[in-house]
Short mmCIF file of C-alpha atoms in Angstrom, two decimals:
data_model
loop_
_atom_site.label_atom_id
_atom_site.label_comp_id
_atom_site.label_asym_id
_atom_site.label_seq_id
_atom_site.Cartn_x
_atom_site.Cartn_y
_atom_site.Cartn_z
CA ASP A 486 0.00 0.00 0.00
CA ALA A 487 1.14 3.54 -0.76
CA ASP A 488 2.53 5.53 2.16
CA VAL A 489 0.89 8.78 1.07
CA THR A 490 -2.54 8.62 -0.51
CA GLN A 491 -4.73 11.31 -2.00
CA THR A 492 -8.43 11.30 -2.80
CA PRO A 493 -9.90 11.91 -5.25
CA ARG A 494 -7.31 11.27 -7.95
CA ASN A 495 -9.28 13.25 -10.52
CA ARG A 496 -12.04 15.79 -10.07
CA ILE A 497 -14.06 17.99 -12.38
CA THR A 498 -16.08 20.73 -10.75
CA LYS A 499 -17.82 23.97 -11.65
CA THR A 500 -16.96 27.53 -10.76
CA GLY A 501 -18.25 28.45 -7.32
CA LYS A 502 -18.43 24.94 -5.95
CA ARG A 503 -16.77 23.94 -2.70
CA ILE A 504 -14.48 20.95 -2.91
CA MET A 505 -12.16 19.12 -0.56
CA LEU A 506 -9.02 17.19 -1.39
CA GLU A 507 -7.85 14.69 1.18
CA CYS A 508 -4.45 13.35 2.06
CA SER A 509 -3.54 10.47 4.36
CA GLN A 510 -0.15 9.09 5.30
CA THR A 511 1.10 6.01 7.09
CA LYS A 512 4.71 7.16 7.37
CA GLY A 513 4.26 8.56 10.87
CA HIS A 514 5.60 11.95 9.80
CA ASP A 515 4.67 15.09 11.69
CA ARG A 516 5.05 17.48 8.77
CA MET A 517 2.62 17.68 5.89
CA TYR A 518 2.34 19.99 2.88
CA TRP A 519 0.03 20.88 0.03
CA TYR A 520 1.45 22.00 -3.32
CA ARG A 521 -0.01 22.82 -6.70
CA GLN A 522 1.80 22.23 -9.97
CA ASP A 523 1.19 24.19 -13.14
CA PRO A 524 3.05 23.63 -16.41
CA GLY A 525 6.38 25.45 -16.44
CA LEU A 526 5.93 26.91 -12.95
CA GLY A 527 7.13 24.08 -10.78
CA LEU A 528 5.48 23.10 -7.54
CA ARG A 529 4.27 25.95 -5.36
CA LEU A 530 3.52 25.61 -1.67
CA ILE A 531 -0.07 26.33 -0.63
CA TYR A 532 -0.13 25.43 3.07
CA TYR A 533 1.95 23.38 5.46
CA SER A 534 1.58 21.92 8.92
CA PHE A 535 4.33 20.86 11.30
CA ASP A 536 1.97 19.11 13.71
CA VAL A 537 -1.73 18.70 14.44
CA LYS A 538 -2.12 22.15 16.01
CA ASP A 539 0.02 23.98 13.50
CA ILE A 540 -1.17 25.53 10.22
CA ASN A 541 0.95 27.87 8.08
CA LYS A 542 0.35 29.72 4.84
CA GLY A 543 2.63 29.02 1.94
CA GLU A 544 3.40 31.01 -1.16
CA ILE A 545 -0.10 30.88 -2.69
CA SER A 546 -2.68 30.34 0.06
CA ASP A 547 -5.38 32.75 -1.20
CA GLY A 548 -8.55 30.89 -2.11
CA TYR A 549 -7.57 27.79 -0.15
CA SER A 550 -7.95 26.54 3.41
CA VAL A 551 -6.68 23.45 5.19
CA SER A 552 -7.50 21.24 8.12
CA ARG A 553 -5.11 18.96 10.00
CA GLN A 554 -7.53 16.53 11.57
CA ALA A 555 -4.89 14.13 12.88
CA GLN A 556 -1.21 13.45 12.44
CA ALA A 557 -2.02 11.26 9.48
CA LYS A 558 -4.57 13.48 7.71
CA PHE A 559 -4.32 16.86 6.02
CA SER A 560 -7.20 18.21 3.90
CA LEU A 561 -7.21 21.04 1.40
CA SER A 562 -10.42 22.94 0.64
CA LEU A 563 -11.37 25.26 -2.14
CA GLU A 564 -14.27 27.24 -0.71
CA SER A 565 -15.42 28.61 -4.05
CA ALA A 566 -13.52 27.08 -6.93
CA ILE A 567 -12.43 29.24 -9.87
CA PRO A 568 -10.98 28.17 -13.24
CA ASN A 569 -7.44 29.33 -12.47
CA GLN A 570 -7.34 26.77 -9.66
CA THR A 571 -7.24 24.09 -12.34
CA ALA A 572 -3.97 22.30 -11.59
CA LEU A 573 -2.30 19.16 -10.31
CA TYR A 574 -2.31 19.10 -6.50
CA PHE A 575 0.21 17.15 -4.44
CA CYS A 576 0.31 16.35 -0.77
CA ALA A 577 3.70 15.62 0.80
CA THR A 578 5.10 14.58 4.15
CA SER A 579 8.47 14.79 5.83
CA ASP A 580 10.14 13.81 9.04
CA VAL A 581 11.21 16.55 11.42
CA GLU A 582 14.93 16.15 10.93
CA LYS A 583 15.27 14.82 7.42
CA ALA A 584 15.14 16.68 4.16
CA THR A 585 13.27 14.24 1.97
CA GLN A 586 9.65 14.98 1.23
CA TYR A 587 7.45 12.08 0.17
CA PHE A 588 4.69 12.94 -2.24
CA GLY A 589 1.28 11.45 -2.81
CA PRO A 590 0.18 10.48 -6.32
CA GLY A 591 -1.53 13.80 -6.96
CA THR A 592 -5.07 15.01 -7.65
CA ARG A 593 -5.92 16.43 -11.06
CA LEU A 594 -8.50 19.18 -10.64
CA LEU A 595 -10.39 20.82 -13.47
CA VAL A 596 -12.60 23.79 -12.67
CA LEU A 597 -15.03 24.66 -15.44
CA ARG B 1443 12.78 36.51 -11.54
CA LYS B 1444 12.04 32.96 -10.46
CA GLU B 1445 13.77 31.78 -7.29
CA VAL B 1446 14.96 28.60 -8.98
CA GLU B 1447 15.45 28.61 -12.73
CA GLN B 1448 15.94 25.70 -15.08
CA ASP B 1449 16.03 25.26 -18.83
CA PRO B 1450 12.73 23.45 -19.53
CA GLY B 1451 14.21 21.49 -22.45
CA PRO B 1452 13.40 19.00 -23.77
CA PHE B 1453 16.85 17.52 -24.00
CA ASN B 1454 16.72 14.75 -26.59
CA VAL B 1455 19.71 12.41 -26.32
CA PRO B 1456 20.55 8.92 -27.61
CA GLU B 1457 21.01 6.00 -25.27
CA GLY B 1458 24.50 5.95 -23.82
CA ALA B 1459 25.01 9.69 -24.07
CA THR B 1460 26.14 11.94 -21.26
CA VAL B 1461 23.84 14.85 -20.51
CA ALA B 1462 24.10 17.72 -18.05
CA PHE B 1463 21.49 20.04 -16.60
CA ASN B 1464 22.10 23.29 -14.79
CA CYS B 1465 19.95 25.21 -12.38
CA THR B 1466 20.40 28.65 -10.82
CA TYR B 1467 18.92 29.92 -7.58
CA SER B 1468 18.46 33.51 -6.49
CA ASN B 1469 18.58 33.36 -2.70
CA SER B 1470 22.17 33.27 -1.49
CA ALA B 1471 20.94 32.16 1.95
CA SER B 1472 19.82 28.80 0.56
CA GLN B 1473 21.23 25.96 2.63
CA SER B 1474 20.14 22.66 1.11
CA PHE B 1475 19.92 21.50 -2.47
CA PHE B 1476 18.32 18.53 -4.18
CA TRP B 1477 17.43 16.96 -7.47
CA TYR B 1478 14.01 15.34 -7.71
CA ARG B 1479 12.79 13.22 -10.58
CA GLN B 1480 9.22 13.36 -11.87
CA ASP B 1481 7.84 10.91 -14.39
CA CYS B 1482 4.97 12.00 -16.59
CA ARG B 1483 1.76 12.41 -14.57
CA LYS B 1484 3.46 11.04 -11.45
CA GLU B 1485 4.64 12.46 -8.17
CA PRO B 1486 8.16 13.87 -7.67
CA LYS B 1487 10.65 11.59 -5.98
CA LEU B 1488 14.02 12.47 -4.48
CA LEU B 1489 16.85 11.56 -6.84
CA MET B 1490 19.73 12.86 -4.76
CA SER B 1491 20.84 15.56 -2.39
CA VAL B 1492 23.57 17.93 -3.53
CA TYR B 1493 26.53 18.54 -1.26
CA SER B 1494 29.08 21.34 -1.36
CA SER B 1495 31.89 18.99 -2.28
CA GLY B 1496 29.89 17.36 -5.04
CA ASN B 1497 28.52 13.86 -4.87
CA GLU B 1498 27.95 10.86 -7.05
CA ASP B 1499 25.36 8.12 -7.06
CA GLY B 1500 26.03 5.56 -9.73
CA ARG B 1501 25.64 7.26 -13.11
CA PHE B 1502 24.49 10.51 -11.53
CA THR B 1503 26.80 13.30 -10.35
CA ALA B 1504 25.63 16.48 -8.67
CA GLN B 1505 27.68 19.63 -8.20
CA LEU B 1506 27.05 22.83 -6.26
CA ASN B 1507 28.68 26.17 -6.90
CA ARG B 1508 27.68 28.49 -4.08
CA ALA B 1509 29.63 31.47 -5.40
CA SER B 1510 27.77 31.40 -8.70
CA GLN B 1511 24.56 30.03 -7.16
CA TYR B 1512 24.13 27.16 -9.53
CA ILE B 1513 23.61 23.43 -9.25
CA SER B 1514 24.29 20.83 -11.89
CA LEU B 1515 23.29 17.25 -12.56
CA LEU B 1516 25.31 15.01 -14.86
CA ILE B 1517 23.91 11.74 -16.13
CA ARG B 1518 26.35 9.34 -17.75
CA ASP B 1519 25.47 6.41 -20.00
CA SER B 1520 21.84 7.52 -20.36
CA LYS B 1521 19.18 4.82 -20.26
CA LEU B 1522 15.72 4.90 -21.77
CA SER B 1523 14.40 4.74 -18.22
CA ASP B 1524 16.10 8.05 -17.42
CA SER B 1525 13.46 9.83 -19.51
CA ALA B 1526 11.68 12.09 -17.05
CA THR B 1527 11.55 15.66 -15.80
CA TYR B 1528 14.31 16.63 -13.37
CA LEU B 1529 13.41 19.18 -10.74
CA CYS B 1530 16.02 21.38 -9.09
CA VAL B 1531 15.02 22.08 -5.50
CA VAL B 1532 16.49 24.37 -2.85
CA SER B 1533 15.75 24.98 0.79
CA LEU B 1534 16.54 27.84 3.12
CA ASN B 1535 17.11 25.53 6.06
CA ASN B 1536 19.36 22.58 6.63
CA ALA B 1537 16.47 20.28 7.44
CA GLY B 1538 15.18 20.93 3.95
CA ASN B 1539 11.60 21.13 5.07
CA MET B 1540 10.65 24.26 3.16
CA LEU B 1541 11.41 23.53 -0.46
CA THR B 1542 11.40 25.80 -3.51
CA PHE B 1543 11.09 23.97 -6.81
CA GLY B 1544 12.35 24.87 -10.24
CA GLY B 1545 10.09 24.35 -13.22
CA GLY B 1546 11.96 21.22 -14.25
CA THR B 1547 14.05 20.08 -17.19
CA ARG B 1548 12.60 17.42 -19.41
CA LEU B 1549 14.91 14.66 -20.63
CA MET B 1550 14.02 12.26 -23.42
CA VAL B 1551 16.42 9.41 -24.07
CA LYS B 1552 15.98 7.81 -27.49
CA PRO B 1553 16.99 4.30 -28.62
#
């Protein structure tokens, strides 16, 4: 089984709809991250959390919110989706002291 | 100016060739450096960390030039399976937890 899972893997939604992307991990890591990837722009950090009570904005947090329900779960919400939020979204985890981030398989989101 | 810049490519090379990618970063306070590999429609995975003295992992060699703020990746004896996008990644802290990604360089290895 994958260590970092994301649901759904693909989602098509309409402008103005609220959607939630979910991430779960079995690696036992404290730190979790949400990124979006757009062609040619690389991955950009949306939000990150260093433990269950910790939420931090990343580079592009406007229009997004997150919830860290447990050590193993980190959800990303789009309160009112807009077309320029169409992207590939990745969740990642890392250990406190090590550099490597482990990514989930990604969620492809299309906002019409 | 992007914080981490890479030539997007694609680099088209024959099997067995040696290919090199460069990456430049803008923040001189950057502490940690990495190359990640991303296959088409897949998640990024760590290929190797980059150390000040340079480091090698099999056919892959990474170099760091702090004075010029660039990082390189050399792949020798290219394999078809090396075809992927290579992401240059930097971090402002030594734990590497806050990562800044380049846009990636696409490599296509042909038979």
